[in-house]
Coordinates of C-alpha atoms and ligand atoms in Angstrom, one line a residue:
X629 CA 32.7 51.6 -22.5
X630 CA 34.7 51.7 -25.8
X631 CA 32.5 55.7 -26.7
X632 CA 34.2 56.6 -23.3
X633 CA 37.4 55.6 -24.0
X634 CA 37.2 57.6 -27.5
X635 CA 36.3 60.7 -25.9
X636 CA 38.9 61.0 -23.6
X637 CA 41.2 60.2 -26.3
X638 CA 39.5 63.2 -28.7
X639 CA 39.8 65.5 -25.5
X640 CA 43.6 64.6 -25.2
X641 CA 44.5 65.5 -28.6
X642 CA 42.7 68.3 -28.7
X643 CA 44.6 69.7 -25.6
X644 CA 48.0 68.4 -27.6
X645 CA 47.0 70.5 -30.2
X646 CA 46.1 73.7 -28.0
X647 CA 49.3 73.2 -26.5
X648 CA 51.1 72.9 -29.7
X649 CA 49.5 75.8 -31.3
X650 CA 50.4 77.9 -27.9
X651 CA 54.2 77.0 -28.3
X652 CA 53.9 77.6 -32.7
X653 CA 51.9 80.8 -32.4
X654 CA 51.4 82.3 -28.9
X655 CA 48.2 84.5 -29.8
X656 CA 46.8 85.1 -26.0
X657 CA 43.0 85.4 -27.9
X658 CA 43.0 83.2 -29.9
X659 CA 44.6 80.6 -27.2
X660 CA 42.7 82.1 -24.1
X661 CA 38.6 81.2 -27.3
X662 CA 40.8 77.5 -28.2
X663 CA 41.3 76.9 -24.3
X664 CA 37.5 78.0 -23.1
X665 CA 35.8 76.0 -26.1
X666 CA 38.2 72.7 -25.1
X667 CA 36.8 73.5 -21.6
X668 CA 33.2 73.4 -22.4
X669 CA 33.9 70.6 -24.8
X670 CA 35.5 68.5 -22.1
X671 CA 33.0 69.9 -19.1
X672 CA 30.1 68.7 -21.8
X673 CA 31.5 65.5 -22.4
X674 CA 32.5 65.0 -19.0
X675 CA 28.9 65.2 -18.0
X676 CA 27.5 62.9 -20.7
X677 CA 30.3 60.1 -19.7
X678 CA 28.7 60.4 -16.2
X679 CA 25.2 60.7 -17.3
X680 CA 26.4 57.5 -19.0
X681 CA 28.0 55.4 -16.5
X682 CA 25.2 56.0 -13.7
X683 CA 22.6 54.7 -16.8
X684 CA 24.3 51.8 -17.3
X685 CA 25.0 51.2 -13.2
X686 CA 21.3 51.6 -12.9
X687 CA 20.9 49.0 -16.1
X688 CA 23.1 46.2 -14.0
X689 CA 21.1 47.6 -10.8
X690 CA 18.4 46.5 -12.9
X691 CA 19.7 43.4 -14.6
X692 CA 21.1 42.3 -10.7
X693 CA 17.5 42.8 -9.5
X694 CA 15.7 40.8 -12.1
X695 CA 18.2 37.7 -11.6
X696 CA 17.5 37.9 -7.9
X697 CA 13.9 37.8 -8.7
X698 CA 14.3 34.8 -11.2
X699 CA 16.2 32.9 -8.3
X700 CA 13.7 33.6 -5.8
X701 CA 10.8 32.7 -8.0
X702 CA 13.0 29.6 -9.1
X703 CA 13.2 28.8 -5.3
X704 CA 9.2 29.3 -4.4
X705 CA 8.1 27.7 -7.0
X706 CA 10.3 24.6 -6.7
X707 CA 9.0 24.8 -3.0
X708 CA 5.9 25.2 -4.1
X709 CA 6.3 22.1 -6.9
X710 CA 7.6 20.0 -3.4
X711 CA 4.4 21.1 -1.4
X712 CA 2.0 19.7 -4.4
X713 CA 4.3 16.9 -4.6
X714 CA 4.2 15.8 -0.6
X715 CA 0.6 16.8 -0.7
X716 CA -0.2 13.8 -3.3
X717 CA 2.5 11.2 -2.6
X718 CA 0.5 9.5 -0.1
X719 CA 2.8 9.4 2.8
X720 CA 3.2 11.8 5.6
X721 CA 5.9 14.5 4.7
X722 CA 6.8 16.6 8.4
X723 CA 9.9 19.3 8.0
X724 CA 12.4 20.8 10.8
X725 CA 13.9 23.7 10.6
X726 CA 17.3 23.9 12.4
X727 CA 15.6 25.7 15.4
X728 CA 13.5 22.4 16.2
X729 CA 10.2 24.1 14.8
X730 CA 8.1 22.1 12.2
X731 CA 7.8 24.7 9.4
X732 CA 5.7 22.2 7.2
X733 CA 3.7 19.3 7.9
X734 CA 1.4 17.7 4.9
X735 CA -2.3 17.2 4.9
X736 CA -1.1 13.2 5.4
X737 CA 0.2 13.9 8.7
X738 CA -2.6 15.8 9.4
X739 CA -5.1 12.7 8.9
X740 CA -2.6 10.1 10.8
X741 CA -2.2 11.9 13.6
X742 CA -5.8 14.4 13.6
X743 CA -3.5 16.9 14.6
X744 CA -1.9 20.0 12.6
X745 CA 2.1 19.9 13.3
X746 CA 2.1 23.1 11.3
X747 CA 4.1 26.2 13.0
X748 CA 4.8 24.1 16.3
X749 CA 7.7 23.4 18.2
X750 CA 8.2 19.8 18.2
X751 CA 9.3 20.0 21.9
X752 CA 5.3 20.9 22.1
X753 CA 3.9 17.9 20.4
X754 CA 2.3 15.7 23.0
X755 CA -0.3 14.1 20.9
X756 CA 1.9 11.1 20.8
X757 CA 4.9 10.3 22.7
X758 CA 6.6 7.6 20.5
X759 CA 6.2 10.4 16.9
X760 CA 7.7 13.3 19.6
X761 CA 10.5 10.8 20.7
X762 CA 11.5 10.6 17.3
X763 CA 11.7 13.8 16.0
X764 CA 13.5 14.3 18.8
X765 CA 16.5 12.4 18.4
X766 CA 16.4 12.4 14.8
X767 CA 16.9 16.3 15.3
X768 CA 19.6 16.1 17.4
X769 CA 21.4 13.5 16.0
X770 CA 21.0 15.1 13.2
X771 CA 21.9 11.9 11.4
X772 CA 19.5 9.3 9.2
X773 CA 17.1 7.7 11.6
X774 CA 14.6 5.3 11.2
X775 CA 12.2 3.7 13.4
X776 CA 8.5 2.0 13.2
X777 CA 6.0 3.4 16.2
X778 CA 2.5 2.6 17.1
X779 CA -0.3 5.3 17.7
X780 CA -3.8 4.6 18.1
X781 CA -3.6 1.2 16.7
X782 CA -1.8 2.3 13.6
X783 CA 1.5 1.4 12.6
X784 CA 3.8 3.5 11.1
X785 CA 7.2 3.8 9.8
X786 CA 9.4 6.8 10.4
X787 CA 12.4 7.8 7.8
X788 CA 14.3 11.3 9.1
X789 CA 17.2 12.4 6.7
X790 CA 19.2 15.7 8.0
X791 CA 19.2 18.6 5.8
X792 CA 22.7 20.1 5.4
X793 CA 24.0 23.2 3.5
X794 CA 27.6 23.9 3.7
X795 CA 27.9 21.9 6.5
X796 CA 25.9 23.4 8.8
X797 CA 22.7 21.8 10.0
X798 CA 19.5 23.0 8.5
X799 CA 17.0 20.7 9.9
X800 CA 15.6 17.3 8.9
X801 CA 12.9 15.9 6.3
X802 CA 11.1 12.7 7.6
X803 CA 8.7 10.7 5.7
X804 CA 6.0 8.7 7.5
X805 CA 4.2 5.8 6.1
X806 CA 1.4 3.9 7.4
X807 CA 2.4 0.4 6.9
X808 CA -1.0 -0.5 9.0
X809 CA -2.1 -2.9 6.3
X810 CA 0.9 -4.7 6.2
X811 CA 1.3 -5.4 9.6
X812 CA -2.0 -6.8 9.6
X813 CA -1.2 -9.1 6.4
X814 CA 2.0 -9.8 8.6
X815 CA -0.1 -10.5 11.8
X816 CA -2.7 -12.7 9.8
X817 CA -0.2 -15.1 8.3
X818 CA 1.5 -15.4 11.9
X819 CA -2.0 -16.5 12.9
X820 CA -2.7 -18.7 10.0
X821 CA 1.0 -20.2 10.4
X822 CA 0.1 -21.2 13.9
X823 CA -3.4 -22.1 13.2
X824 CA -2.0 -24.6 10.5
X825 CA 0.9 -26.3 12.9
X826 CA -2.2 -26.7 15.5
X827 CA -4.4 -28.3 13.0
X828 CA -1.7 -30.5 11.9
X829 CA -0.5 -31.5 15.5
X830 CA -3.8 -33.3 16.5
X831 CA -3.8 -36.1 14.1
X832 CA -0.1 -36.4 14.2
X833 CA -0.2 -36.4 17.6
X834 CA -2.7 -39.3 17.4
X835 CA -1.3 -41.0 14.8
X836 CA 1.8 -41.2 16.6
X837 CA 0.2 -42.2 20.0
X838 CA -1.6 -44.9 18.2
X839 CA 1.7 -46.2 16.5
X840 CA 3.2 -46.3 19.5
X841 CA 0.7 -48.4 21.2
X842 CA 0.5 -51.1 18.1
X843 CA 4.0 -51.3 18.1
X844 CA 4.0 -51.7 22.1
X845 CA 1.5 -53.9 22.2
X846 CA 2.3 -56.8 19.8
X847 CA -0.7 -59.3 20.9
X848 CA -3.9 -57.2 21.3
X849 CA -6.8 -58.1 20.1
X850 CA -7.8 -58.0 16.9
X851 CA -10.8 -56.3 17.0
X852 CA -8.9 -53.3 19.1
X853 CA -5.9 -53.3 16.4
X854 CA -7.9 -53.0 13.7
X855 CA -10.0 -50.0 15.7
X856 CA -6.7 -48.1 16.1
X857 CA -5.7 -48.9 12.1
X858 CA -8.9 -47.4 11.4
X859 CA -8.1 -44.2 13.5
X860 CA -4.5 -44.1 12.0
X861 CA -6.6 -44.1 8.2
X862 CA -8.9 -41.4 9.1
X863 CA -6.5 -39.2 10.9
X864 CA -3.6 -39.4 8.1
X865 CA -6.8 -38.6 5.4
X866 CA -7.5 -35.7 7.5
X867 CA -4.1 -34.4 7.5
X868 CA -4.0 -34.9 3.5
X869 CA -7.2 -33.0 3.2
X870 CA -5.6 -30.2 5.3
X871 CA -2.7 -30.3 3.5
X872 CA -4.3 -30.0 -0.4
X873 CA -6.7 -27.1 0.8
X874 CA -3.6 -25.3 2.1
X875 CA -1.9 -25.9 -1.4
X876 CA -5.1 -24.6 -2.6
X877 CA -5.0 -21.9 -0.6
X878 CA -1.5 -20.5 -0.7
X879 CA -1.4 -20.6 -4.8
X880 CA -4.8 -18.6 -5.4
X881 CA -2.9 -16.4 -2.3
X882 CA -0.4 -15.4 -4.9
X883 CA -0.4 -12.2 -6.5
X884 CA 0.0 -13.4 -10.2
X885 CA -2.6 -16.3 -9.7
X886 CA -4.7 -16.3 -12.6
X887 CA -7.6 -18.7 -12.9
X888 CA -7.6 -20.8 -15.9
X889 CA -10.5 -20.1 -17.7
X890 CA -12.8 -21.4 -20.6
X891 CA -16.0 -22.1 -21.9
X892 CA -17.8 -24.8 -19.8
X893 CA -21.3 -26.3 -19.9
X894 CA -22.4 -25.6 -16.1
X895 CA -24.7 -28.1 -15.7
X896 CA -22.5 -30.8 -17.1
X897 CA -20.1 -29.9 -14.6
X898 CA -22.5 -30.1 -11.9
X899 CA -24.0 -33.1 -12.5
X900 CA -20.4 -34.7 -12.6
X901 CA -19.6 -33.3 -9.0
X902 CA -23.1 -34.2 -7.7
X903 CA -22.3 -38.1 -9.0
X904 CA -19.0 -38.1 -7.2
X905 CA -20.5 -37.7 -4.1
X906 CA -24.2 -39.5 -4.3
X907 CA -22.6 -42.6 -2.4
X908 CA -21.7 -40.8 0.2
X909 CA -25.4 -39.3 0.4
X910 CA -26.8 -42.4 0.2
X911 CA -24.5 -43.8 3.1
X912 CA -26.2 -41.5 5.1
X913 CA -29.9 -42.0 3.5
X914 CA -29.9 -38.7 2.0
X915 CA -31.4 -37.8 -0.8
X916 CA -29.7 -35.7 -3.6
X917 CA -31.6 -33.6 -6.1
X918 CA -30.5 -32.0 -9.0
X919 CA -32.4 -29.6 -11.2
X920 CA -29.8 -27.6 -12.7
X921 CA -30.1 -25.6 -16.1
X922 CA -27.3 -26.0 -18.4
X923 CA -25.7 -22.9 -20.0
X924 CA -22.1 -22.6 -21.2
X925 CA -20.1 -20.2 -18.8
X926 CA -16.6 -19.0 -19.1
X927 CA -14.9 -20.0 -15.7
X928 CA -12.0 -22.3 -14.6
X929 CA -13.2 -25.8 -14.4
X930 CA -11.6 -26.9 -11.7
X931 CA -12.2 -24.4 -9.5
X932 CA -16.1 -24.2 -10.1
X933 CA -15.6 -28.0 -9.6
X934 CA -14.2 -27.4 -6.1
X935 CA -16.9 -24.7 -5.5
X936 CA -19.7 -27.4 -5.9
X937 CA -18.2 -30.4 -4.1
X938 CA -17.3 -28.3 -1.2
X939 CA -20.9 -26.8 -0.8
X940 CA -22.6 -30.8 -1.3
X941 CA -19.8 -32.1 0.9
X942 CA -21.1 -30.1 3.9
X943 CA -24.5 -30.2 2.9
X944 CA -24.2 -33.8 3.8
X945 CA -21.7 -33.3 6.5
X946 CA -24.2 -31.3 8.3
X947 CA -27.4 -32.6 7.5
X948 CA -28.6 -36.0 9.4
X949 CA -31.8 -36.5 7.3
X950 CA -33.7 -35.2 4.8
X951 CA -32.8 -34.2 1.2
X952 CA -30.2 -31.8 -0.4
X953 CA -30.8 -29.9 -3.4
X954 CA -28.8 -28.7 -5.9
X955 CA -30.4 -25.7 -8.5
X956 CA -28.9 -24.0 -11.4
X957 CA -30.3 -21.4 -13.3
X958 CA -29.7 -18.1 -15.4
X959 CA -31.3 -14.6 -14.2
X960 CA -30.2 -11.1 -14.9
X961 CA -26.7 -11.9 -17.0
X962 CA -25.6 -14.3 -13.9
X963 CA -25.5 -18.1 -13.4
X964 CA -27.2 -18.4 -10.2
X965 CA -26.3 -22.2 -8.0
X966 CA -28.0 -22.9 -5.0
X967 CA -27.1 -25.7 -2.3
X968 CA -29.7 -26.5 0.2
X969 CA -29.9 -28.9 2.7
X970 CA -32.2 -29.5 5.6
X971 CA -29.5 -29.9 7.4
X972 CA -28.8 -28.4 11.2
X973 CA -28.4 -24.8 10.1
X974 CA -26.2 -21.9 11.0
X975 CA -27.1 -19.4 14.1
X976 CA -27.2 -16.1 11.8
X977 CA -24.9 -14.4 14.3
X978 CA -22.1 -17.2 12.8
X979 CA -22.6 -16.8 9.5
X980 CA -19.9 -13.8 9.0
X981 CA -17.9 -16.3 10.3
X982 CA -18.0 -19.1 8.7
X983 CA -15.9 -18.2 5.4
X984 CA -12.9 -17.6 7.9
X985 CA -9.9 -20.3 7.1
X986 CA -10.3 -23.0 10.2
X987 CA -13.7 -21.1 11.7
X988 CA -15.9 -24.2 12.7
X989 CA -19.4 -23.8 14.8
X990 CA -18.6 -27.0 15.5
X991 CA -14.9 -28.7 16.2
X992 CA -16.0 -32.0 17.0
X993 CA -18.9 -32.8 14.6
X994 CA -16.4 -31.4 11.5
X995 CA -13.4 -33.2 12.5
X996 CA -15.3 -36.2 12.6
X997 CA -16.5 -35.9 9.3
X998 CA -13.1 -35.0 7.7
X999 CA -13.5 -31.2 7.5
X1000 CA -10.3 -28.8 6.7
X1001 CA -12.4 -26.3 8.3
X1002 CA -10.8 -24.6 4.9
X1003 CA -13.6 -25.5 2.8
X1004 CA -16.1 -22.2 2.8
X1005 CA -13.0 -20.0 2.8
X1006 CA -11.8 -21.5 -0.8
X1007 CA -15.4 -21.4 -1.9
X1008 CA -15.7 -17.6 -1.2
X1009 CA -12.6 -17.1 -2.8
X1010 CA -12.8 -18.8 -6.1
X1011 CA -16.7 -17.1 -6.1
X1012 CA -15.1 -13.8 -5.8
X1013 CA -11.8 -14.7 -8.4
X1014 CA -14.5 -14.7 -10.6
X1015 CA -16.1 -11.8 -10.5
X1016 CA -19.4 -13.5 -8.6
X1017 CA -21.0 -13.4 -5.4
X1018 CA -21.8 -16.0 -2.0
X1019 CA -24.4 -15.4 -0.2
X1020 CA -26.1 -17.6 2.9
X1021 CA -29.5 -18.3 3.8
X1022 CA -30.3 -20.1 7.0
X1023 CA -32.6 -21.0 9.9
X1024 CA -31.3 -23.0 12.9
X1025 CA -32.4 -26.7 12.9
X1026 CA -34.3 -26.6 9.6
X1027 CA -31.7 -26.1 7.2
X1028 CA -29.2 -24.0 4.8
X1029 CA -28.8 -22.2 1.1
X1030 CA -26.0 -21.3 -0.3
X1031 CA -26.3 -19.2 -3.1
X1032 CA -23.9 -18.2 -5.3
X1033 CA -24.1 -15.7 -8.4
X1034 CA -21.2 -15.9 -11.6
X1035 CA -21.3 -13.5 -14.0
X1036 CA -22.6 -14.6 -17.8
Ligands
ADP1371 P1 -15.4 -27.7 7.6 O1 -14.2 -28.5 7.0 O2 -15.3 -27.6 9.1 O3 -16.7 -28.1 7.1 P2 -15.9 -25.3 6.1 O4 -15.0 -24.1 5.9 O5 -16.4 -26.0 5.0 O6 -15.1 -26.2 7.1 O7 -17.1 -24.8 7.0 C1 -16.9 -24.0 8.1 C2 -18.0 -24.3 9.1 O8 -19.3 -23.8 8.6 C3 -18.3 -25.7 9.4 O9 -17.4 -26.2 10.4 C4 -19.7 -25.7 9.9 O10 -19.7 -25.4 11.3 C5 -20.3 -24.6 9.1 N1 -21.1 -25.1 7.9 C6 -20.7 -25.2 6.7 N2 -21.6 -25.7 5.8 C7 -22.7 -25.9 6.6 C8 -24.0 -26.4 6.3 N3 -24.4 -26.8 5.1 N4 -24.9 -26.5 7.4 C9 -24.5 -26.1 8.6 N5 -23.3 -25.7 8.9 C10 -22.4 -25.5 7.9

């Protein structure tokens, strides 16, 4: 700009001079060469100043072009960076532009739904009324909407958040995630809460109908009041049995339960739970074997304990006569511990169930012996809190193994 600036200036001075040299000495030939030269000089630099300007108009053309392009390849590949991004997040990502069509819908959606929203109108999404309700008045509400729907047996929950640019509606961005698994956590523990408040109601509802009837009744017999004191004894051990396996229960439940863990001679350990109980498998002429190899494991005491009580406890619950047998031995880097009885056995269609919390094959016959009905289900827990494995071998009327596998 500044070489422009100068030349004009040199052409001005030069025509000061003509003109000053045509007022000093007015020589028409010599004036008429000074004034043709100062012509072509300025036609010549005339045309190099335009020359000039319409390079560096084509330079900014240029420079304007390439900043366009930098924006624009800014813009895809930030778009691009989002696609990627929605493609791995691991929740269903489903845009609107503002003329109701679904310009992007990610490989999520695709999977929840088995349907691709891609390039559609979401006036045209039938595949599931409650998803086209929403999009539907999240578009024209064209405010923040959320809202949890149900489709095929699958929850999900729905978050639309309108897309503005200088005010004016551009469309909406709604995530989708499948909260599925926590409905059914959420649906299990509503079970499990009323499964508890019904387990708990019979006894107190007997202990209170018995307590009733001894305080009513001041001068029955004795041999009927002490028949009721020993149902009110049985009943309120039942409900503390209920209530320490659901103590049991809801701390291994927790997320940061940790076992507490050392180094433990096995067969030490199972002969002390085995002793525990031999009175009440001679109460019911029973004979209890042990042949148990000892090895020194690293696994919570307690627990393992628990583990072995539990499996003896039914073994004699459910056995009327015969023998139970308790084996311990080391194979292939596990600790392997069998229970068997010759007890009444499992149908092996009930089997699966059995490890469910309150599952019974039975109600009568485990009530009457005491049962939780909570028993198997903390058994197959602390098994698999250690890193082992339960497994059940049975034949109807002849009798049942459990076997159970901790790692070395
Ligand atoms: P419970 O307190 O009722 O014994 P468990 O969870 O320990 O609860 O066991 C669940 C059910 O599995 C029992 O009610 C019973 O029907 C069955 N069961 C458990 N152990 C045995 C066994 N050794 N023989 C036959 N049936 C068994």
């Amino acid at each position: 700009m500044m070489n422009f600036k100068k030349s004009y200036i040199y052409i001005a001075v030069l025509y000061l001079l003509v003109a000053i040299y045509i007022i000093i000495d007015n020589n028409p030939a010599v004036t008429f060469t000074l004034i043709i030269f100062l012509m072509i000089y300025h036609f010549v630099t005339f045309i190099g100043v335009k020359d000039k300007l319409s390079e560096d108009k084509q330079v900014s053309v240029q420079k304007l072009q390439y900043k366009l392009d930098e924006t624009k390849k800014e813009s895809e590949e930030s778009y691009l960076h989002f696609l990627s991004l929605s493609q791995t997040l691991g929740s269903g990502v489903i845009m609107v532009n503002d003329d109701g069509k679904i310009n992007f819908a990610n490989k999520d959606v695709l999977e929840y739904f088995d349907f691709d929203f891609n390039n559609k109108y979401y006036e045209d999404i039938q595949i599931s009324k409650p998803l086209y309700k929403f999009i539907s008045k999240a578009y024209l509400l064209e405010q923040k909407y959320r809202k949890q729907i149900v489709y095929e047996d699958k929850y999900f929950d729905l978050l639309s958040t309108p897309i503005f640019e200088d005010d004016i509606f551009k469309g909406c961005l709604i995530i989708i995630h499948d909260i599925t698994t926590l409905r059914t956590a959420e649906n299990f523990q509503k079970r499990f809460t009323a499964d508890v408040s019904h387990e708990l109601k019979t006894p107190l509802s007997s202990i209170k109908g018995i307590s009733e009837i001894l305080n009513r009744d001041r001068n029955m017999e004795e041999k009927d009041r002490n028949e009721f004191i020993e149902i009110l004894q049985k009943e309120s051990v039942r409900m503390e049995t209920i209530l320490n396996d659901l103590l049991i229960i809801s701390k291994m439940d927790r997320i940061d339960y940790e076992l507490t863990v050392t180094e433990v001679h096995i067969g030490e350990l199972v002969l002390e739970s085995t002793n525990a109980l031999k009175r009440l498998a001679k109460e019911k002429n029973i004979e209890l074997i042990t042949n148990v190899k000892d090895e020194i494991i690293s696994v919570d005491k307690n627990k393992i304990a628990q583990v072995i009580i539990n499996l003896i406890k039914n073994a004699i619950n459910y056995t009327d006569e015969g023998s139970i047998t308790v084996t311990g031995y080391t194979e292939n880097d596990f600790y392997t511990l069998q229970v068997s009885d010759t007890g009444i056995g499992i149908n092996s269609e009930e089997i699966e169930n059995i490890f469910k919390r309150f599952y019974r094959i039975d109600g009568a016959r485990s009530r009457d012996s005491g049962g939780s009905g909570l028993g198997l289900s903390i058994v197959k827990n602390v098994v698999l809190k250690h890193g082992g494995n339960i497994q059940v071998d049975s034949i109807k009327d002849e009798g049942t193994t459990f076997i159970i596998t901790l790692p070395l």
